[in-house]
PDB file of C-alpha atoms in Angstrom:
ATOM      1  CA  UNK C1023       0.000   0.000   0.000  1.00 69.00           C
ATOM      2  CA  UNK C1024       2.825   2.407   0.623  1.00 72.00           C
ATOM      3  CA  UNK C1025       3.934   1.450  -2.359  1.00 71.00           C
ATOM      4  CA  UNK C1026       0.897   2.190  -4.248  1.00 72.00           C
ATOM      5  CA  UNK C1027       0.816   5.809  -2.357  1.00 70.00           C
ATOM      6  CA  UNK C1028       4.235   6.637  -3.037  1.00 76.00           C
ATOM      7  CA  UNK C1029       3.984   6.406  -6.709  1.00 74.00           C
ATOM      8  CA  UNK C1030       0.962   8.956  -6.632  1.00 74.00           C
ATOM      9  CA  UNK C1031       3.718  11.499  -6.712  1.00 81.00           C
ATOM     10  CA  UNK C1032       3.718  14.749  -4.068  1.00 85.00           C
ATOM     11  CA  UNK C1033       0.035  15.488  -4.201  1.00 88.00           C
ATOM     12  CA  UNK C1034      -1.140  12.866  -2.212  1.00 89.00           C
ATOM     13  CA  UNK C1035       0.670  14.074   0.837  1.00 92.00           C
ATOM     14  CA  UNK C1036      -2.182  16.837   0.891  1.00 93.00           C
ATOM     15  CA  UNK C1037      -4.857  13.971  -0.291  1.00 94.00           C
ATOM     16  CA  UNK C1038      -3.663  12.237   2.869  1.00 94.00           C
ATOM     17  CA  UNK C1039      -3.406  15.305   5.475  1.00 95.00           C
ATOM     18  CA  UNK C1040      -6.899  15.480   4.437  1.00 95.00           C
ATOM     19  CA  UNK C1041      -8.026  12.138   5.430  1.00 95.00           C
ATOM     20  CA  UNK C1042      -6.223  12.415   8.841  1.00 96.00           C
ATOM     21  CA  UNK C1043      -7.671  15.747   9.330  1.00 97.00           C
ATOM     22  CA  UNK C1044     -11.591  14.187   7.781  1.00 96.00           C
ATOM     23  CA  UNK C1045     -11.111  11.006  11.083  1.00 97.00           C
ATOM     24  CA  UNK C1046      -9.841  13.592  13.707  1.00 97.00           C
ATOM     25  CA  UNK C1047     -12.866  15.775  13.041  1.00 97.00           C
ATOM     26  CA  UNK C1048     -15.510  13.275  12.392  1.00 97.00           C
ATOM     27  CA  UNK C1049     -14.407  11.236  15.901  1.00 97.00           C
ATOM     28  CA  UNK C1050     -14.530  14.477  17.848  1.00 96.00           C
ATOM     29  CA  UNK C1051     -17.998  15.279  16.602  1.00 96.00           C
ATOM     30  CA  UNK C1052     -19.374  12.203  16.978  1.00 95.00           C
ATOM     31  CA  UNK C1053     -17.933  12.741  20.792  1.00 95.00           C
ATOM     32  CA  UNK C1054     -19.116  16.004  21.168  1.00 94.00           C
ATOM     33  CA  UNK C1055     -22.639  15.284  20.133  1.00 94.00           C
ATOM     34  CA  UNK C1056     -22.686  11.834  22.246  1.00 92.00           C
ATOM     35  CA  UNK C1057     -22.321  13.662  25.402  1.00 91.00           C
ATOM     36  CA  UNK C1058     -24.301  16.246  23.755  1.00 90.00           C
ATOM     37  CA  UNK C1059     -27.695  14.004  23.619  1.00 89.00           C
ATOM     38  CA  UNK C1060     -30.252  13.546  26.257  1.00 89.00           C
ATOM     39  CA  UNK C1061     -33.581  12.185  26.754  1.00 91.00           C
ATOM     40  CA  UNK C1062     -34.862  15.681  26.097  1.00 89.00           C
ATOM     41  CA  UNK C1063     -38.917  14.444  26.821  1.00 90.00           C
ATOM     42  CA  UNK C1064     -37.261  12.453  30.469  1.00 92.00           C
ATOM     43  CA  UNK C1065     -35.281  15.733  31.405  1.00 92.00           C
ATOM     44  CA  UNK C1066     -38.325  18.297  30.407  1.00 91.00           C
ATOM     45  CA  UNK C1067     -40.530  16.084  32.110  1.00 91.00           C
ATOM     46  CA  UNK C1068     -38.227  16.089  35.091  1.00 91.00           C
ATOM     47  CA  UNK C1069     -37.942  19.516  35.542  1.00 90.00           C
ATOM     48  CA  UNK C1070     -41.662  20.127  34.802  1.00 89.00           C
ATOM     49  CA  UNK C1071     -42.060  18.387  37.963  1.00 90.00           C
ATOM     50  CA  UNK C1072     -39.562  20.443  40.272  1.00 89.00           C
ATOM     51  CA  UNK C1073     -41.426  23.950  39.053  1.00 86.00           C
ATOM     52  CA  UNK C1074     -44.297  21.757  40.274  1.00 84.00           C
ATOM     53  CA  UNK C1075     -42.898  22.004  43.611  1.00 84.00           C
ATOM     54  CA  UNK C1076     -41.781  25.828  43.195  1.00 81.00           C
ATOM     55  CA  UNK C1077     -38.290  24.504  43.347  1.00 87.00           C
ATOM     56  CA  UNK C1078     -36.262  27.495  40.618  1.00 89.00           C
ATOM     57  CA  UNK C1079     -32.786  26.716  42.584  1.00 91.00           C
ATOM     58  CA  UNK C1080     -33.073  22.706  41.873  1.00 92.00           C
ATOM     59  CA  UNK C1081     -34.107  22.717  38.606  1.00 91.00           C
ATOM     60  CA  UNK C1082     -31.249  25.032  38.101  1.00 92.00           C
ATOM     61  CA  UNK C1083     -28.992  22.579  39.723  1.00 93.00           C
ATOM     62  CA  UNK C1084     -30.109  19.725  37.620  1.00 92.00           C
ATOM     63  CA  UNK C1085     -29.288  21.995  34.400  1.00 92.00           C
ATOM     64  CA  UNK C1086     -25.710  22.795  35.636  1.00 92.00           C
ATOM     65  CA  UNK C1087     -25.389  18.759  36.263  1.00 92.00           C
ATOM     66  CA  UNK C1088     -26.316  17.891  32.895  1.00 92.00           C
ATOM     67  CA  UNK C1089     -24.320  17.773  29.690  1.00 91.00           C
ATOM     68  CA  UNK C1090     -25.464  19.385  26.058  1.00 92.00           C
ATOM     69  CA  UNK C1091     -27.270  22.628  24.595  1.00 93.00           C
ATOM     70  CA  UNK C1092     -30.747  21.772  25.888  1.00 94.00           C
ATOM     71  CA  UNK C1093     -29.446  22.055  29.551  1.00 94.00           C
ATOM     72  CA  UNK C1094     -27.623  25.084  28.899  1.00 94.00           C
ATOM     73  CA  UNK C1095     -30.746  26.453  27.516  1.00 94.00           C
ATOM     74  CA  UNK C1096     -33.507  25.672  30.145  1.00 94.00           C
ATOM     75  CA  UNK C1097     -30.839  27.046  32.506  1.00 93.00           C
ATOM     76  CA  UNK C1098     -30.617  30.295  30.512  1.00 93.00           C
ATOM     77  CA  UNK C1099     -34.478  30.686  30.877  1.00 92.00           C
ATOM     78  CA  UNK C1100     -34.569  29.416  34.870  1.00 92.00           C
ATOM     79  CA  UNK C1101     -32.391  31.938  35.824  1.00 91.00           C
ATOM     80  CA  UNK C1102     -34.932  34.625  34.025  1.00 89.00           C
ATOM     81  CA  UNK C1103     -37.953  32.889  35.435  1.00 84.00           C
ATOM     82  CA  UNK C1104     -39.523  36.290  37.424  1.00 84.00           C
ATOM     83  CA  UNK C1105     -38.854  37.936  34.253  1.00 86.00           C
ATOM     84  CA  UNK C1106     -41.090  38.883  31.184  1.00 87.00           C
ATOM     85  CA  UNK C1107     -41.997  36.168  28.928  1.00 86.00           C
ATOM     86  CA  UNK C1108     -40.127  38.281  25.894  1.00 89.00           C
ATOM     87  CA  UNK C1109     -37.178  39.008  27.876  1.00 91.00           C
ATOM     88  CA  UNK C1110     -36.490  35.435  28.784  1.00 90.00           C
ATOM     89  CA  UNK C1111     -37.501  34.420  24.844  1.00 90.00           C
ATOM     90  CA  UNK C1112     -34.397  37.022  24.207  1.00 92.00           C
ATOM     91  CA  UNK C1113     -32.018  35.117  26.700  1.00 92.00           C
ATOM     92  CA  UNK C1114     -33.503  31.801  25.175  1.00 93.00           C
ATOM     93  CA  UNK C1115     -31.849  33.248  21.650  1.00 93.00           C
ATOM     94  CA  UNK C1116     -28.770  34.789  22.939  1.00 93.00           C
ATOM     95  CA  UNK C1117     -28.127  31.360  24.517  1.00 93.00           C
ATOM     96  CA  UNK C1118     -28.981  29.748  21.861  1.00 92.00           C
ATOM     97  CA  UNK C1119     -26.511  31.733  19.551  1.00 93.00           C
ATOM     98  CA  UNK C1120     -23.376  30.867  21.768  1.00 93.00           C
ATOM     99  CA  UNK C1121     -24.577  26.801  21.546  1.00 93.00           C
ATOM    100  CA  UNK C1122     -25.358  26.493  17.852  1.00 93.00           C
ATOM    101  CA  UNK C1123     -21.752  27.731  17.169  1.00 94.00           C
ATOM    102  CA  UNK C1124     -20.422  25.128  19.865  1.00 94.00           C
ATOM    103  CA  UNK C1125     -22.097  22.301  17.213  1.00 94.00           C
ATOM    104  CA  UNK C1126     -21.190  23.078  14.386  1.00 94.00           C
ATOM    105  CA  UNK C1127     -17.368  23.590  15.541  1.00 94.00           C
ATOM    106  CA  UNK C1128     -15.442  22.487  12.421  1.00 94.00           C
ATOM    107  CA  UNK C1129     -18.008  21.155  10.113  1.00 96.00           C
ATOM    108  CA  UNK C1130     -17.071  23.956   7.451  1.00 96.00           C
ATOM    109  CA  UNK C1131     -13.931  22.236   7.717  1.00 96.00           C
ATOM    110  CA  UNK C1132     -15.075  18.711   6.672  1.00 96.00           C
ATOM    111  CA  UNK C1133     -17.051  20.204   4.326  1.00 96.00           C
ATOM    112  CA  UNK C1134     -13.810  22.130   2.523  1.00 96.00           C
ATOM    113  CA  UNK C1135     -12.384  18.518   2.674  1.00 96.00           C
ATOM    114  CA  UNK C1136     -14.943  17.119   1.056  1.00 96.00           C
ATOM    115  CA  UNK C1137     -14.879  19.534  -1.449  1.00 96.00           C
ATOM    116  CA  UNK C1138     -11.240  19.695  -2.167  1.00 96.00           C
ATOM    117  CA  UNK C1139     -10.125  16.118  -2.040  1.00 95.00           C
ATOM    118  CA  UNK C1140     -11.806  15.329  -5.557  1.00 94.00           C
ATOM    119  CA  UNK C1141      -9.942  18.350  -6.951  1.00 95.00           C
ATOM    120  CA  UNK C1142      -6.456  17.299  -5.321  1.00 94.00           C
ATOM    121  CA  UNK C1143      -7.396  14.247  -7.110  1.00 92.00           C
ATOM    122  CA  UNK C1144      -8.134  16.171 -10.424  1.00 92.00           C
ATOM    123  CA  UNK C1145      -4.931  18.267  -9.855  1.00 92.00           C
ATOM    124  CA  UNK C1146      -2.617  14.411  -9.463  1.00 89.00           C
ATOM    125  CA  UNK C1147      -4.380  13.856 -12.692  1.00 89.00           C
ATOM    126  CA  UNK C1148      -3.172  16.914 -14.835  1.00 90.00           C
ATOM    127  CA  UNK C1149       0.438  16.589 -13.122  1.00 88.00           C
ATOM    128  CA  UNK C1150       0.321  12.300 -14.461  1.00 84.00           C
ATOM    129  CA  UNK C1151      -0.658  13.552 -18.073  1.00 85.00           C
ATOM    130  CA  UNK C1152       1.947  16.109 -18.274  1.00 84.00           C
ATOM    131  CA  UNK C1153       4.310  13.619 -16.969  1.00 80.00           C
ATOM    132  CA  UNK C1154       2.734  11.142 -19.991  1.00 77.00           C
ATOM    133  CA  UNK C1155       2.936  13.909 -22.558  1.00 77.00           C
ATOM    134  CA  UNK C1156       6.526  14.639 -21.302  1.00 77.00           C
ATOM    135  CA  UNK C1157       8.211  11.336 -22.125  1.00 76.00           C
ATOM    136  CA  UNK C1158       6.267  10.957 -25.336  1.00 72.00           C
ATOM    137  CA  UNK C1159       8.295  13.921 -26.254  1.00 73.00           C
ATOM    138  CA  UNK C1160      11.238  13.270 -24.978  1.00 73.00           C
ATOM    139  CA  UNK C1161      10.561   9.487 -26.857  1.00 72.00           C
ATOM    140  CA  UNK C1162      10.342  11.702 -30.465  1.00 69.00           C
ATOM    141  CA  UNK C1163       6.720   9.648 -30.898  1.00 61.00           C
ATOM    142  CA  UNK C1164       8.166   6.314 -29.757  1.00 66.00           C
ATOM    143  CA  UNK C1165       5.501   4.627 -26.906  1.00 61.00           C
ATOM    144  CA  UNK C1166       7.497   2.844 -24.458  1.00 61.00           C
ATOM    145  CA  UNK C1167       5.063   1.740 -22.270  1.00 64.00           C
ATOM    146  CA  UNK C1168       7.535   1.174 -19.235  1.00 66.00           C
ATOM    147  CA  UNK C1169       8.700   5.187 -19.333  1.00 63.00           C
ATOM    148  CA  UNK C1170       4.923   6.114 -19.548  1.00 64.00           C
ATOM    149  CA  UNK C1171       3.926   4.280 -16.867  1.00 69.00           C
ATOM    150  CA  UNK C1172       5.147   6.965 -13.825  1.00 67.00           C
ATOM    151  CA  UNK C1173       2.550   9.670 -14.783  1.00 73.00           C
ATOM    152  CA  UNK C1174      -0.333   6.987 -15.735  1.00 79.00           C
ATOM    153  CA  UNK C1175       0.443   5.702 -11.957  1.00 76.00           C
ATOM    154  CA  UNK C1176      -0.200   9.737 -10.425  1.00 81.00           C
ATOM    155  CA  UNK C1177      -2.980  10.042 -12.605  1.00 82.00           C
ATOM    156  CA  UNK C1178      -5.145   6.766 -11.559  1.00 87.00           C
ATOM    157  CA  UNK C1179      -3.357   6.917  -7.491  1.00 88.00           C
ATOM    158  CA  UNK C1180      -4.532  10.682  -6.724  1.00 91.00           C
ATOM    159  CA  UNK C1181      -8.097  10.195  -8.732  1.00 92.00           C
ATOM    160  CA  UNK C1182      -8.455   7.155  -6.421  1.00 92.00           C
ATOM    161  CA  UNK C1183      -7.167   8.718  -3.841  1.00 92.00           C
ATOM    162  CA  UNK C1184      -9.043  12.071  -3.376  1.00 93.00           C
ATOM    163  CA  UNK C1185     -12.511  10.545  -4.433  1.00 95.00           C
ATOM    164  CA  UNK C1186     -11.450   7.508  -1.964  1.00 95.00           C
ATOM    165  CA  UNK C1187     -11.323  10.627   1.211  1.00 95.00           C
ATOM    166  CA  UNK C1188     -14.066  12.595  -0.310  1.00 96.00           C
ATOM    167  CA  UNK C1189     -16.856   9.965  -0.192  1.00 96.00           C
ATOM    168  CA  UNK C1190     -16.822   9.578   2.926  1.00 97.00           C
ATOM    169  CA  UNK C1191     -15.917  13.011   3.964  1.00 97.00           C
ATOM    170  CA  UNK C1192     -19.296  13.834   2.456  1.00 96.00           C
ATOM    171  CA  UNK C1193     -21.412  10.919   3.860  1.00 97.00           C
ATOM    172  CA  UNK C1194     -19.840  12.234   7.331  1.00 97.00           C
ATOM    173  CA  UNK C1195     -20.466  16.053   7.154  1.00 97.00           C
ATOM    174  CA  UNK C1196     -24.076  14.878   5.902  1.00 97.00           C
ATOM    175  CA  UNK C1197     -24.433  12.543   9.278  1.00 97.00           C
ATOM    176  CA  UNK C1198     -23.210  15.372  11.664  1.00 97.00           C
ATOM    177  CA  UNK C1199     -25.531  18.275  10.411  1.00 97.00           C
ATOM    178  CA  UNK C1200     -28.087  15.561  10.413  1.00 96.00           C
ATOM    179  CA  UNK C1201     -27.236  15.400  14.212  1.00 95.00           C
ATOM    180  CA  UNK C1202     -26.779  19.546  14.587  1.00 96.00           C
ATOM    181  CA  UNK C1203     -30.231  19.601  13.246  1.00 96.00           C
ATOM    182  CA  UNK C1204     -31.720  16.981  15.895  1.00 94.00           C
ATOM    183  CA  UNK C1205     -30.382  18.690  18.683  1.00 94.00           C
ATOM    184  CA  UNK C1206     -30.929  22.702  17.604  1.00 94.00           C
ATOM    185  CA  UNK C1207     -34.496  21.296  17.231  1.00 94.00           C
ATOM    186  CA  UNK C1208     -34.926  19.020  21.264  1.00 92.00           C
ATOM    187  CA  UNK C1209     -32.972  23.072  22.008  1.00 93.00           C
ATOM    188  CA  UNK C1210     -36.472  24.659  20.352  1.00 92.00           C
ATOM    189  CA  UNK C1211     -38.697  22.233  21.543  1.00 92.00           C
ATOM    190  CA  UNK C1212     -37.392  22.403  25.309  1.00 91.00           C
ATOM    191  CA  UNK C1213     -37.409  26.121  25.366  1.00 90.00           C
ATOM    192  CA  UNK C1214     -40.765  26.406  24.086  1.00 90.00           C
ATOM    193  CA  UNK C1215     -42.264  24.037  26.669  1.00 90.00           C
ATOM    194  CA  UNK C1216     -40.313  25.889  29.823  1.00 89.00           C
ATOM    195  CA  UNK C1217     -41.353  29.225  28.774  1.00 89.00           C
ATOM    196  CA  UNK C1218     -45.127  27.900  28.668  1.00 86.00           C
ATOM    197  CA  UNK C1219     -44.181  26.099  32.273  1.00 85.00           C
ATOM    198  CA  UNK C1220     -42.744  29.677  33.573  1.00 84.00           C
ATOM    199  CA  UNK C1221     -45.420  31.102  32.079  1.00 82.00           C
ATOM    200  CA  UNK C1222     -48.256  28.846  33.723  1.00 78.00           C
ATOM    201  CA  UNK C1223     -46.172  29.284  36.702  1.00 72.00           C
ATOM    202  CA  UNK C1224     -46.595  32.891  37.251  1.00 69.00           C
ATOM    203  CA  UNK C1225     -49.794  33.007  35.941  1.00 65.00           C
ATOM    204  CA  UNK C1226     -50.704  30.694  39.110  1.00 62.00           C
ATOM    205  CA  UNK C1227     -49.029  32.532  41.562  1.00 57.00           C
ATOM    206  CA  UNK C1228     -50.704  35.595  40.208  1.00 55.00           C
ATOM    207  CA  UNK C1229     -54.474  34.191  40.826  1.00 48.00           C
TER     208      UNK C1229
END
């Protein structure tokens, strides 16, 4: 296999910085969004049941003790909860525009990969033809398959090789928004149902 790579010629040294960079990112994320992901319905439903009780302090404790976005979120609006119901929508946003960030940490950056490995590929290719082109010159018309056979080798290794990183680049960066998308939306759905709670809440202790 070495081999193989070697004879691809300089531009798979980027092809393969890519592919390191593509696994390093992709096992982070799927890390990140791991401890990221709660039973949003058990934890709303837990919560729901310390406002129940009056209990603001505890159900802020049990936000600070849990992991993700949707924690950090209901926290954000608990710590509001004797406040308008537009003032803590506004903290609900401005929390929600430091978390979104936090998920989508270097996605653009599989994405470029993704993007960029088939043209590193491309790239190989040109440099393998010019090689080709080269010796047939050089040969004054002669084809001597054995002196032709350097460039044909860049040209087939980086196509292989940047389409071989890109694949599943893409499939990757597809899987993680997929997941960014799940959890901005338990973030939207949590908010909404603790702002109604709050809401109820004060609403009860006004009658």
């Amino acid at each position: 296999m070495i081999e193989i790579i070697s004879k691809g010629g300089p531009v798979m040294f980027p092809i393969l910085l890519g592919s390191v960079l593509f696994v390093a990112i992709f096992i982070e994320r799927l890390y990140h969004y791991h401890r990221a992901q709660i039973d949003t319905n058990e934890f709303i439903a837990g919560i729901r049941n310390i406002l129940k009780k009056g209990n603001i302090a505890e159900a802020i404790s049990i936000c600070e003790e849990t992991p993700g976005p949707v924690a950090h979120i209901i926290k954000a609006a608990l710590l509001k909860h004797d406040r308008p119901k537009e003032e803590i929508n506004k903290t609900i946003e401005d929390a929600a525009l430091l978390e979104v960030p936090r998920l989508e940490k270097n996605l653009v950056v599989l994405a470029t990969i993704a993007h960029i490995e088939p043209l590193l590929g491309l790239f190989g290719t040109v440099i393998g033809m010019i090689q080709v082109f080269q010796k047939i010159q050089e040969m004054r018309g002669i084809v001597d398959t054995e002196r032709l056979a350097g460039g044909i080798w860049v040209a087939l290794i980086t196509t292989a090789g940047g389409l071989a990183v890109a694949i599943p680049a893409f499939v990757a960066y597809n899987y993680l928004v997929s997941r960014v998308n799940g959890l901005v939306l338990d973030m939207e759905k949590s908010a909404t149902e603790v702002v109604d709670l709050l809401q109820l809440r004060k609403e009860e202790y006004e009658v």
